[in-house]
Amino acid sequence: MLKKMNSLLKVDNELKTKVDAFRERITGEAEELVASFFPKKLLELDHFLKDPILNICELKEIHSEINLTVPDPILLSDIHDGLEAQNAKKRKLEDGSGADKVAGTKVFVMPGGMMKSNTKLVDLIEKVKPEIRTLIEKCNTVKMWVQLLIPRIEDGNNFGVSIQEETVAELRTVEGEAASYLDQISRYYITRAKLVSKIAKYPHVEDYRRTVTEIDEKEYISLKIIVSELRNQYVTLHDMILKNIDKIKKPRSSNAEALY
C-alpha cells in the first residue's frame, strides 16, 4: 500500500522523516497532557476557586475610588437684551442644539492625572488570562493529535472515526469558548473606560458613578465563573478522552479481529 501511495505522490524522504518526527512529538505531548497535565490543572484550578480573592462576600471590597470631584455650579446671568436673546436663539437653531441638550463639561486633562483602573480586578484578570491562554494552547495540541489519528476515509467500520470526530468537535468548542473569555475581558475595559469618560464629562450625574461599580461587580463575578468553567472543561476533556481512548487511538479493528 505504501509503494502504491509513493507511486501516486512522490514525497521527499527527508521531508517525510521530519513530518514523522513532528507527528511523534505531537503524540508524546498530547498523551502527556491527557494523562498528567489535565488532571493536575483541574485540581490546581479547583484549589484556586477556594482562594480568598475569589470568595469575597462583600462586593464593596472590590470597588475602586473614582477620583473625580464634582465642580462648583456655574451661575449664568440672565440675558436682558432682547436682540441678544434673539441672536442666541438663532445660533442654537443653526447649531442644531435644542434647549434640552446638555453639552457637558469639556475635559482637557484629568485633575488627578491618569485615571487608574480597578487595581483589584486588574490583578485578578492578570491571574486568569494565562489560564485561558494555556487551555487554548493545550486544546490545540490535543486536537491536532486526534486529527492525525483519524484514518483514511473508507466505507463501513466508521464508529471509532465518529468518536474521533466528536472529540475533535468538543476540543474545538472548548477553544472557542476560551477565546470568548478573552473578548469578554476586553469588553469590560472598553465599557468601563467609556463610563469613566462620561463621569469626567458629566461629574454631577451619580448614575454614571454607580454604573462603574456595577460593572466592576459584574466583572468580578464573571471572572469567578470563568475560572470555574476552565476547571470544568479540563474535567470534561480528561474524562471524555480517557473513556474513549481505545477508539481514539485505534478507531478501526483489523479484518482478522472482525471475524471473531
mmCIF file of C-alpha atoms in Angstrom:
data_model
loop_
_atom_site.group_PDB
_atom_site.id
_atom_site.type_symbol
_atom_site.label_atom_id
_atom_site.label_comp_id
_atom_site.label_asym_id
_atom_site.label_seq_id
_atom_site.Cartn_x
_atom_site.Cartn_y
_atom_site.Cartn_z
ATOM 1 C CA MET A 1 0.000 0.000 0.000
ATOM 2 C CA LEU A 2 2.865 2.367 0.852
ATOM 3 C CA LYS A 3 4.505 1.653 -2.507
ATOM 4 C CA LYS A 4 1.213 2.436 -4.238
ATOM 5 C CA MET A 5 0.952 5.766 -2.406
ATOM 6 C CA ASN A 6 4.529 6.644 -3.286
ATOM 7 C CA SER A 7 3.789 5.913 -6.906
ATOM 8 C CA LEU A 8 0.776 8.247 -6.834
ATOM 9 C CA LEU A 9 2.522 11.064 -4.967
ATOM 10 C CA LYS A 10 6.267 11.441 -4.721
ATOM 11 C CA VAL A 11 7.299 12.506 -1.220
ATOM 12 C CA ASP A 12 10.812 13.627 -0.372
ATOM 13 C CA ASN A 13 12.308 11.182 2.138
ATOM 14 C CA GLU A 14 13.936 13.936 4.183
ATOM 15 C CA LEU A 15 10.683 15.859 4.480
ATOM 16 C CA LYS A 16 8.802 12.651 5.297
ATOM 17 C CA THR A 17 11.268 11.965 8.122
ATOM 18 C CA LYS A 18 10.747 15.450 9.554
ATOM 19 C CA VAL A 19 6.958 15.146 9.309
ATOM 20 C CA ASP A 20 7.055 11.763 11.056
ATOM 21 C CA ALA A 21 9.188 13.293 13.813
ATOM 22 C CA PHE A 22 6.619 16.092 14.171
ATOM 23 C CA ARG A 23 3.804 13.546 14.470
ATOM 24 C CA GLU A 24 5.703 11.642 17.127
ATOM 25 C CA ARG A 25 6.364 14.856 19.066
ATOM 26 C CA ILE A 26 2.686 15.869 18.932
ATOM 27 C CA THR A 27 1.677 12.371 20.028
ATOM 28 C CA GLY A 28 4.023 12.439 23.002
ATOM 29 C CA GLU A 29 2.931 15.921 24.086
ATOM 30 C CA ALA A 30 -0.788 15.174 23.713
ATOM 31 C CA GLU A 31 -0.659 11.886 25.609
ATOM 32 C CA GLU A 32 1.246 13.577 28.429
ATOM 33 C CA LEU A 33 -1.340 16.375 28.504
ATOM 34 C CA VAL A 34 -4.278 13.981 28.784
ATOM 35 C CA ALA A 35 -2.618 11.600 31.245
ATOM 36 C CA SER A 36 -0.904 14.120 33.532
ATOM 37 C CA PHE A 37 -1.382 17.800 32.743
ATOM 38 C CA PHE A 38 -5.200 17.859 32.550
ATOM 39 C CA PRO A 39 -5.813 16.211 35.962
ATOM 40 C CA LYS A 40 -3.124 18.349 37.625
ATOM 41 C CA LYS A 41 -4.531 21.533 36.116
ATOM 42 C CA LEU A 42 -8.125 20.790 37.121
ATOM 43 C CA LEU A 43 -7.001 20.214 40.726
ATOM 44 C CA GLU A 44 -4.971 23.435 40.607
ATOM 45 C CA LEU A 45 -7.953 25.442 39.353
ATOM 46 C CA ASP A 46 -10.225 23.814 41.925
ATOM 47 C CA HIS A 47 -7.805 24.987 44.606
ATOM 48 C CA PHE A 48 -7.727 28.463 43.034
ATOM 49 C CA LEU A 49 -11.524 28.648 43.308
ATOM 50 C CA LYS A 50 -11.159 28.336 47.084
ATOM 51 C CA ASP A 51 -8.704 31.257 47.240
ATOM 52 C CA PRO A 52 -9.968 34.218 49.303
ATOM 53 C CA ILE A 53 -9.521 36.513 46.297
ATOM 54 C CA LEU A 54 -12.352 34.636 44.538
ATOM 55 C CA ASN A 55 -14.578 34.358 47.598
ATOM 56 C CA ILE A 56 -15.209 37.946 48.628
ATOM 57 C CA CYS A 57 -18.657 38.116 50.220
ATOM 58 C CA GLU A 58 -18.991 41.893 50.372
ATOM 59 C CA LEU A 59 -18.537 43.113 46.813
ATOM 60 C CA LYS A 60 -17.893 46.600 48.155
ATOM 61 C CA GLU A 61 -14.357 45.393 48.858
ATOM 62 C CA ILE A 62 -13.581 45.337 45.144
ATOM 63 C CA HIS A 63 -14.884 48.845 44.480
ATOM 64 C CA SER A 64 -12.375 51.366 43.174
ATOM 65 C CA GLU A 65 -12.468 55.018 44.128
ATOM 66 C CA ILE A 66 -13.269 57.355 41.256
ATOM 67 C CA ASN A 67 -11.107 60.373 41.959
ATOM 68 C CA LEU A 68 -13.167 62.916 40.058
ATOM 69 C CA THR A 69 -14.523 65.754 42.183
ATOM 70 C CA VAL A 70 -17.796 67.466 41.445
ATOM 71 C CA PRO A 71 -17.054 71.058 40.399
ATOM 72 C CA ASP A 72 -18.966 74.002 41.788
ATOM 73 C CA PRO A 73 -22.005 75.005 39.723
ATOM 74 C CA ILE A 74 -21.561 77.827 37.263
ATOM 75 C CA LEU A 75 -24.178 80.559 37.553
ATOM 76 C CA LEU A 76 -25.171 82.181 34.292
ATOM 77 C CA SER A 77 -26.675 85.671 34.300
ATOM 78 C CA ASP A 78 -29.957 86.209 32.503
ATOM 79 C CA ILE A 79 -29.885 87.823 29.062
ATOM 80 C CA HIS A 80 -31.643 91.157 29.280
ATOM 81 C CA ASP A 81 -31.155 92.478 25.809
ATOM 82 C CA GLY A 82 -33.924 91.235 23.542
ATOM 83 C CA LEU A 83 -31.770 91.468 20.422
ATOM 84 C CA GLU A 84 -29.036 89.402 22.056
ATOM 85 C CA ALA A 85 -31.612 86.818 23.082
ATOM 86 C CA GLN A 86 -32.853 86.524 19.504
ATOM 87 C CA ASN A 87 -29.287 86.086 18.240
ATOM 88 C CA ALA A 88 -28.637 83.416 20.850
ATOM 89 C CA LYS A 89 -31.799 81.590 19.842
ATOM 90 C CA LYS A 90 -30.774 81.799 16.190
ATOM 91 C CA ARG A 91 -27.335 80.330 16.967
ATOM 92 C CA LYS A 92 -28.957 77.420 18.804
ATOM 93 C CA LEU A 93 -31.155 76.628 15.833
ATOM 94 C CA GLU A 94 -28.224 76.838 13.424
ATOM 95 C CA ASP A 95 -26.101 74.553 15.593
ATOM 96 C CA GLY A 96 -28.968 72.082 15.853
ATOM 97 C CA SER A 97 -28.839 72.155 19.630
ATOM 98 C CA GLY A 98 -32.096 72.251 21.486
ATOM 99 C CA ALA A 99 -32.863 73.570 24.934
ATOM 100 C CA ASP A 100 -32.961 70.030 26.338
ATOM 101 C CA LYS A 101 -29.481 69.102 25.065
ATOM 102 C CA VAL A 102 -26.781 69.077 27.759
ATOM 103 C CA ALA A 103 -23.326 69.816 26.400
ATOM 104 C CA GLY A 104 -21.410 68.591 29.433
ATOM 105 C CA THR A 105 -18.004 69.686 30.693
ATOM 106 C CA LYS A 106 -15.092 69.834 28.276
ATOM 107 C CA VAL A 107 -12.301 67.649 29.614
ATOM 108 C CA PHE A 108 -8.733 68.501 28.572
ATOM 109 C CA VAL A 109 -6.864 66.727 31.384
ATOM 110 C CA MET A 110 -7.789 64.703 34.470
ATOM 111 C CA PRO A 111 -7.313 66.769 37.662
ATOM 112 C CA GLY A 112 -5.510 63.942 39.450
ATOM 113 C CA GLY A 113 -3.506 62.717 36.477
ATOM 114 C CA MET A 114 -4.278 59.413 34.750
ATOM 115 C CA MET A 115 -7.483 57.731 35.878
ATOM 116 C CA LYS A 116 -6.436 54.340 37.242
ATOM 117 C CA SER A 117 -8.205 51.066 36.541
ATOM 118 C CA ASN A 118 -9.663 48.955 39.316
ATOM 119 C CA THR A 119 -6.360 47.504 40.568
ATOM 120 C CA LYS A 120 -8.004 44.602 42.421
ATOM 121 C CA LEU A 121 -9.753 43.423 39.272
ATOM 122 C CA VAL A 122 -6.676 44.040 37.124
ATOM 123 C CA ASP A 123 -4.623 41.796 39.436
ATOM 124 C CA LEU A 124 -7.273 39.086 39.255
ATOM 125 C CA ILE A 125 -7.524 39.373 35.470
ATOM 126 C CA GLU A 126 -3.739 39.014 35.154
ATOM 127 C CA LYS A 127 -4.009 35.720 37.051
ATOM 128 C CA VAL A 128 -6.917 34.382 34.993
ATOM 129 C CA LYS A 129 -5.698 35.334 31.498
ATOM 130 C CA PRO A 130 -2.683 32.958 31.491
ATOM 131 C CA GLU A 131 -5.015 30.104 32.450
ATOM 132 C CA ILE A 132 -7.268 30.899 29.498
ATOM 133 C CA ARG A 133 -4.322 31.018 27.109
ATOM 134 C CA THR A 134 -2.963 27.731 28.483
ATOM 135 C CA LEU A 135 -6.271 25.962 27.890
ATOM 136 C CA ILE A 136 -6.420 27.221 24.298
ATOM 137 C CA GLU A 137 -2.865 26.087 23.557
ATOM 138 C CA LYS A 138 -3.228 22.657 25.167
ATOM 139 C CA CYS A 139 -6.564 22.018 23.452
ATOM 140 C CA ASN A 140 -4.955 22.860 20.122
ATOM 141 C CA THR A 141 -2.204 20.286 20.716
ATOM 142 C CA VAL A 142 -4.627 17.520 21.711
ATOM 143 C CA LYS A 143 -6.913 18.375 18.808
ATOM 144 C CA MET A 144 -4.022 18.054 16.351
ATOM 145 C CA TRP A 145 -3.105 14.682 17.877
ATOM 146 C CA VAL A 146 -6.626 13.276 17.472
ATOM 147 C CA GLN A 147 -6.887 14.618 13.923
ATOM 148 C CA LEU A 148 -3.638 12.894 12.986
ATOM 149 C CA LEU A 149 -5.066 9.615 14.327
ATOM 150 C CA ILE A 150 -8.099 9.764 12.029
ATOM 151 C CA PRO A 151 -7.626 7.066 9.345
ATOM 152 C CA ARG A 152 -8.333 7.449 5.659
ATOM 153 C CA ILE A 153 -11.962 7.519 4.549
ATOM 154 C CA GLU A 154 -13.484 4.087 3.913
ATOM 155 C CA ASP A 155 -16.932 2.538 3.658
ATOM 156 C CA GLY A 156 -18.149 0.961 6.887
ATOM 157 C CA ASN A 157 -16.460 0.337 10.229
ATOM 158 C CA ASN A 158 -16.506 4.091 10.989
ATOM 159 C CA PHE A 159 -17.838 4.022 14.551
ATOM 160 C CA GLY A 160 -14.404 4.732 16.001
ATOM 161 C CA VAL A 161 -13.882 7.510 13.468
ATOM 162 C CA SER A 162 -17.116 9.167 14.594
ATOM 163 C CA ILE A 163 -15.810 9.127 18.179
ATOM 164 C CA GLN A 164 -12.623 10.817 16.998
ATOM 165 C CA GLU A 165 -14.647 13.454 15.168
ATOM 166 C CA GLU A 166 -16.806 14.054 18.258
ATOM 167 C CA THR A 167 -13.656 14.510 20.329
ATOM 168 C CA VAL A 168 -12.226 16.999 17.825
ATOM 169 C CA ALA A 169 -15.531 18.909 17.816
ATOM 170 C CA GLU A 170 -15.528 19.110 21.624
ATOM 171 C CA LEU A 171 -11.939 20.349 21.673
ATOM 172 C CA ARG A 172 -12.781 22.971 19.054
ATOM 173 C CA THR A 173 -15.781 24.111 21.110
ATOM 174 C CA VAL A 174 -13.650 24.487 24.229
ATOM 175 C CA GLU A 175 -11.109 26.521 22.246
ATOM 176 C CA GLY A 176 -13.840 28.869 21.021
ATOM 177 C CA GLU A 177 -15.336 29.328 24.482
ATOM 178 C CA ALA A 178 -11.929 30.075 25.985
ATOM 179 C CA ALA A 179 -11.255 32.670 23.273
ATOM 180 C CA SER A 180 -14.596 34.311 24.078
ATOM 181 C CA TYR A 181 -13.427 34.778 27.684
ATOM 182 C CA LEU A 182 -10.587 36.973 26.404
ATOM 183 C CA ASP A 183 -13.090 39.017 24.370
ATOM 184 C CA GLN A 184 -15.207 39.436 27.493
ATOM 185 C CA ILE A 185 -12.254 40.891 29.413
ATOM 186 C CA SER A 186 -11.515 43.340 26.580
ATOM 187 C CA ARG A 187 -15.161 44.455 26.515
ATOM 188 C CA TYR A 188 -15.021 45.111 30.260
ATOM 189 C CA TYR A 189 -12.106 47.518 29.881
ATOM 190 C CA ILE A 190 -13.743 49.308 26.944
ATOM 191 C CA THR A 191 -17.103 49.649 28.714
ATOM 192 C CA ARG A 192 -15.520 50.920 31.913
ATOM 193 C CA ALA A 193 -13.387 53.437 30.033
ATOM 194 C CA LYS A 194 -16.458 54.872 28.327
ATOM 195 C CA LEU A 195 -18.267 55.186 31.650
ATOM 196 C CA VAL A 196 -15.321 56.922 33.326
ATOM 197 C CA SER A 197 -15.193 59.328 30.381
ATOM 198 C CA LYS A 198 -18.874 60.054 30.963
ATOM 199 C CA ILE A 199 -18.180 60.769 34.635
ATOM 200 C CA ALA A 200 -15.433 63.213 33.656
ATOM 201 C CA LYS A 201 -17.795 64.972 31.276
ATOM 202 C CA TYR A 202 -20.887 64.824 33.492
ATOM 203 C CA PRO A 203 -19.484 64.787 37.053
ATOM 204 C CA HIS A 204 -22.819 65.743 38.605
ATOM 205 C CA VAL A 205 -24.605 62.582 37.368
ATOM 206 C CA GLU A 206 -24.447 59.987 40.124
ATOM 207 C CA ASP A 207 -25.823 57.164 37.968
ATOM 208 C CA TYR A 208 -22.631 57.019 35.907
ATOM 209 C CA ARG A 209 -20.603 56.513 39.082
ATOM 210 C CA ARG A 210 -22.940 53.789 40.283
ATOM 211 C CA THR A 211 -22.783 52.074 36.899
ATOM 212 C CA VAL A 212 -18.992 51.796 37.156
ATOM 213 C CA THR A 213 -19.296 49.951 40.474
ATOM 214 C CA GLU A 214 -21.960 47.691 38.957
ATOM 215 C CA ILE A 215 -19.656 46.909 36.017
ATOM 216 C CA ASP A 216 -16.810 46.089 38.420
ATOM 217 C CA GLU A 217 -19.005 43.769 40.477
ATOM 218 C CA LYS A 218 -20.272 42.046 37.349
ATOM 219 C CA GLU A 219 -16.723 41.509 36.077
ATOM 220 C CA TYR A 220 -15.636 40.053 39.414
ATOM 221 C CA ILE A 221 -18.479 37.522 39.323
ATOM 222 C CA SER A 222 -17.725 36.748 35.669
ATOM 223 C CA LEU A 223 -14.063 36.069 36.439
ATOM 224 C CA LYS A 224 -15.005 33.554 39.110
ATOM 225 C CA ILE A 225 -17.375 31.848 36.664
ATOM 226 C CA ILE A 226 -14.579 31.772 34.051
ATOM 227 C CA VAL A 227 -12.208 30.005 36.457
ATOM 228 C CA SER A 228 -14.957 27.523 37.294
ATOM 229 C CA GLU A 229 -15.612 26.895 33.588
ATOM 230 C CA LEU A 230 -11.901 26.382 32.895
ATOM 231 C CA ARG A 231 -11.775 23.733 35.606
ATOM 232 C CA ASN A 232 -14.928 22.057 34.297
ATOM 233 C CA GLN A 233 -13.558 21.974 30.760
ATOM 234 C CA TYR A 234 -10.399 20.220 31.909
ATOM 235 C CA VAL A 235 -12.557 17.689 33.784
ATOM 236 C CA THR A 236 -14.804 17.103 30.777
ATOM 237 C CA LEU A 237 -11.970 16.709 28.274
ATOM 238 C CA HIS A 238 -9.957 14.417 30.549
ATOM 239 C CA ASP A 239 -12.987 12.214 31.233
ATOM 240 C CA MET A 240 -14.149 12.098 27.606
ATOM 241 C CA ILE A 241 -10.755 11.166 26.178
ATOM 242 C CA LEU A 242 -9.987 8.543 28.825
ATOM 243 C CA LYS A 243 -13.339 6.821 28.354
ATOM 244 C CA ASN A 244 -12.830 6.604 24.601
ATOM 245 C CA ILE A 245 -9.043 6.267 24.416
ATOM 246 C CA ASP A 246 -9.234 2.821 22.746
ATOM 247 C CA LYS A 247 -11.372 4.091 19.858
ATOM 248 C CA ILE A 248 -9.447 7.350 19.631
ATOM 249 C CA LYS A 249 -6.084 5.606 19.235
ATOM 250 C CA LYS A 250 -7.395 2.664 17.221
ATOM 251 C CA PRO A 251 -10.648 3.670 15.509
ATOM 252 C CA ARG A 252 -10.867 0.607 13.266
ATOM 253 C CA SER A 253 -10.378 -3.025 14.134
ATOM 254 C CA SER A 254 -8.415 -5.228 11.741
ATOM 255 C CA ASN A 255 -10.178 -7.674 9.445
ATOM 256 C CA ALA A 256 -8.862 -10.585 11.472
ATOM 257 C CA GLU A 257 -10.358 -9.177 14.664
ATOM 258 C CA ALA A 258 -13.656 -8.502 12.943
ATOM 259 C CA LEU A 259 -14.061 -12.192 12.102
ATOM 260 C CA TYR A 260 -14.205 -13.213 15.749
#
